[in-house]
Amino acid sequence: DAKTTQPPSMDCAEGRAANLPCNHSTISGNEYVYWYRQIHSQGPQYIIHGLKNNETNEMASLIITEDRKSSTLILPHATLRDTAVYYCIVKKAAGNKLTFGGGTRVLVKP
Amino acid sequence: DAGVTQSPTHLIKTRGQQVTLRCSPKSGHDTVSWYQQALGQGPQFIFQYYEEEERQRGNFPDRFSGHQFPNYSSELNVNALLLGDSALYLCASSLMQGGPGYTFGSGTRLTVV
């Protein structure tokens, strides 16, 4: 699985959009970009995933660049409950393990 | 629909002892993976079970072993506990053929003293 690079931390104002970047320059054609988050003392929670097209669900939007070497997770209206560590993971669709890096620690401030 | 259930939630053991952690996967899932998360670190993959067999293994010693039962539930066993085994142990279930993602349990917090 390709490696990912994320900033270690970022702050965001409550009610504003949070844009979380991720670099995955060695991604292969059959690898997806997955995002998970982990709120303190809980298990990681699946947020969204995509291959090449932009994706949106009730939690977030995922923007993948045309060359697929980077992506951005967008939390449209951050709330205090969005404070968590966010992990960007690249993996094939089926079977393969999740390889977690350091993630981005997001602090949403009032 | 119940998600992933892990038991116990907390556990304290003494060095050298053995421990068994249990996991019931999300309904409809057939694959169980185990992760170890030390304080301040991201989860590290231990192994994955599918069709009652270990399919993939991470960089963990043989002291870590597991089992998957016909109902897809799973156990993680750790022998000869070391202080460094203190961590949050997470179970994740999924479908081997693919799907929206892994569903994680809340974990078992193991403290070795």
mmCIF file with all atom_site columns, N, CA and C in Angstrom, chain A residues 95, chain B residues 25 29-33 48-50 68 72 92-97:
data_model
loop_
_atom_site.group_PDB
_atom_site.id
_atom_site.type_symbol
_atom_site.label_atom_id
_atom_site.label_alt_id
_atom_site.label_comp_id
_atom_site.label_asym_id
_atom_site.label_entity_id
_atom_site.label_seq_id
_atom_site.pdbx_PDB_ins_code
_atom_site.Cartn_x
_atom_site.Cartn_y
_atom_site.Cartn_z
_atom_site.occupancy
_atom_site.B_iso_or_equiv
_atom_site.pdbx_formal_charge
_atom_site.auth_seq_id
_atom_site.auth_comp_id
_atom_site.auth_asym_id
_atom_site.auth_atom_id
_atom_site.pdbx_PDB_model_num
ATOM 1  N N  . GLY A 1 95 ? -9.886  -6.660  1.100  1.00 0.00 ? 95 GLY A N  1
ATOM 2  C CA . GLY A 1 95 ? -8.986  -7.529  1.846  1.00 0.00 ? 95 GLY A CA 1
ATOM 3  C C  . GLY A 1 95 ? -7.821  -6.883  2.551  1.00 0.00 ? 95 GLY A C  1
ATOM 4  N N  . PRO B 2 25 ? -18.016 -9.535  15.357 1.00 0.00 ? 25 PRO B N  1
ATOM 5  C CA . PRO B 2 25 ? -18.031 -8.594  14.241 1.00 0.00 ? 25 PRO B CA 1
ATOM 6  C C  . PRO B 2 25 ? -19.419 -8.021  13.989 1.00 0.00 ? 25 PRO B C  1
ATOM 7  N N  . HIS B 2 29 ? -20.628 -9.136  8.343  1.00 0.00 ? 29 HIS B N  1
ATOM 8  C CA . HIS B 2 29 ? -19.193 -9.114  8.038  1.00 0.00 ? 29 HIS B CA 1
ATOM 9  C C  . HIS B 2 29 ? -18.582 -10.495 8.257  1.00 0.00 ? 29 HIS B C  1
ATOM 10 N N  . ASP B 2 30 ? -17.562 -10.819 7.432  1.00 0.00 ? 30 ASP B N  1
ATOM 11 C CA . ASP B 2 30 ? -16.966 -12.153 7.514  1.00 0.00 ? 30 ASP B CA 1
ATOM 12 C C  . ASP B 2 30 ? -15.480 -12.132 7.870  1.00 0.00 ? 30 ASP B C  1
ATOM 13 N N  . THR B 2 31 ? -14.908 -10.958 7.993  1.00 0.00 ? 31 THR B N  1
ATOM 14 C CA . THR B 2 31 ? -13.465 -10.819 8.214  1.00 0.00 ? 31 THR B CA 1
ATOM 15 C C  . THR B 2 31 ? -13.207 -9.999  9.469  1.00 0.00 ? 31 THR B C  1
ATOM 16 N N  . VAL B 2 32 ? -12.271 -10.466 10.273 1.00 0.00 ? 32 VAL B N  1
ATOM 17 C CA . VAL B 2 32 ? -11.915 -9.762  11.501 1.00 0.00 ? 32 VAL B CA 1
ATOM 18 C C  . VAL B 2 32 ? -10.419 -9.462  11.496 1.00 0.00 ? 32 VAL B C  1
ATOM 19 N N  . SER B 2 33 ? -10.097 -8.235  11.800 1.00 0.00 ? 33 SER B N  1
ATOM 20 C CA . SER B 2 33 ? -8.700  -7.804  11.922 1.00 0.00 ? 33 SER B CA 1
ATOM 21 C C  . SER B 2 33 ? -8.463  -7.264  13.324 1.00 0.00 ? 33 SER B C  1
ATOM 22 N N  . GLN B 2 48 ? -5.164  -10.659 10.461 1.00 0.00 ? 48 GLN B N  1
ATOM 23 C CA . GLN B 2 48 ? -6.509  -10.676 9.906  1.00 0.00 ? 48 GLN B CA 1
ATOM 24 C C  . GLN B 2 48 ? -6.961  -12.125 9.740  1.00 0.00 ? 48 GLN B C  1
ATOM 25 N N  . TYR B 2 49 ? -8.228  -12.376 10.083 1.00 0.00 ? 49 TYR B N  1
ATOM 26 C CA . TYR B 2 49 ? -8.798  -13.712 9.963  1.00 0.00 ? 49 TYR B CA 1
ATOM 27 C C  . TYR B 2 49 ? -9.984  -13.703 9.012  1.00 0.00 ? 49 TYR B C  1
ATOM 28 N N  . TYR B 2 50 ? -9.994  -14.717 8.166  1.00 0.00 ? 50 TYR B N  1
ATOM 29 C CA . TYR B 2 50 ? -11.096 -14.916 7.215  1.00 0.00 ? 50 TYR B CA 1
ATOM 30 C C  . TYR B 2 50 ? -11.257 -16.416 7.022  1.00 0.00 ? 50 TYR B C  1
ATOM 31 N N  . GLN B 2 68 ? -10.537 -17.588 14.708 1.00 0.00 ? 68 GLN B N  1
ATOM 32 C CA . GLN B 2 68 ? -11.855 -17.146 14.255 1.00 0.00 ? 68 GLN B CA 1
ATOM 33 C C  . GLN B 2 68 ? -12.796 -18.340 14.296 1.00 0.00 ? 68 GLN B C  1
ATOM 34 N N  . TYR B 2 72 ? -17.949 -16.249 12.882 1.00 0.00 ? 72 TYR B N  1
ATOM 35 C CA . TYR B 2 72 ? -17.108 -15.114 12.500 1.00 0.00 ? 72 TYR B CA 1
ATOM 36 C C  . TYR B 2 72 ? -16.515 -14.356 13.690 1.00 0.00 ? 72 TYR B C  1
ATOM 37 N N  . ALA B 2 92 ? -11.525 -4.923  14.203 1.00 0.00 ? 92 ALA B N  1
ATOM 38 C CA . ALA B 2 92 ? -12.248 -4.322  13.090 1.00 0.00 ? 92 ALA B CA 1
ATOM 39 C C  . ALA B 2 92 ? -12.832 -5.422  12.232 1.00 0.00 ? 92 ALA B C  1
ATOM 40 N N  . SER B 2 93 ? -14.069 -5.263  11.812 1.00 0.00 ? 93 SER B N  1
ATOM 41 C CA . SER B 2 93 ? -14.660 -6.253  10.924 1.00 0.00 ? 93 SER B CA 1
ATOM 42 C C  . SER B 2 93 ? -14.930 -5.632  9.560  1.00 0.00 ? 93 SER B C  1
ATOM 43 N N  . SER B 2 94 ? -15.023 -6.506  8.562  1.00 0.00 ? 94 SER B N  1
ATOM 44 C CA . SER B 2 94 ? -15.216 -6.049  7.188  1.00 0.00 ? 94 SER B CA 1
ATOM 45 C C  . SER B 2 94 ? -15.679 -7.222  6.342  1.00 0.00 ? 94 SER B C  1
ATOM 46 N N  . LEU B 2 95 ? -15.919 -6.949  5.071  1.00 0.00 ? 95 LEU B N  1
ATOM 47 C CA . LEU B 2 95 ? -16.221 -7.990  4.098  1.00 0.00 ? 95 LEU B CA 1
ATOM 48 C C  . LEU B 2 95 ? -14.978 -8.222  3.253  1.00 0.00 ? 95 LEU B C  1
ATOM 49 N N  . MET B 2 96 ? -14.549 -9.464  3.137  1.00 0.00 ? 96 MET B N  1
ATOM 50 C CA . MET B 2 96 ? -13.341 -9.769  2.381  1.00 0.00 ? 96 MET B CA 1
ATOM 51 C C  . MET B 2 96 ? -13.455 -9.282  0.942  1.00 0.00 ? 96 MET B C  1
ATOM 52 N N  . GLN B 2 97 ? -14.647 -9.374  0.369  1.00 0.00 ? 97 GLN B N  1
ATOM 53 C CA . GLN B 2 97 ? -14.795 -8.996  -1.040 1.00 0.00 ? 97 GLN B CA 1
ATOM 54 C C  . GLN B 2 97 ? -14.873 -7.492  -1.229 1.00 0.00 ? 97 GLN B C  1
#
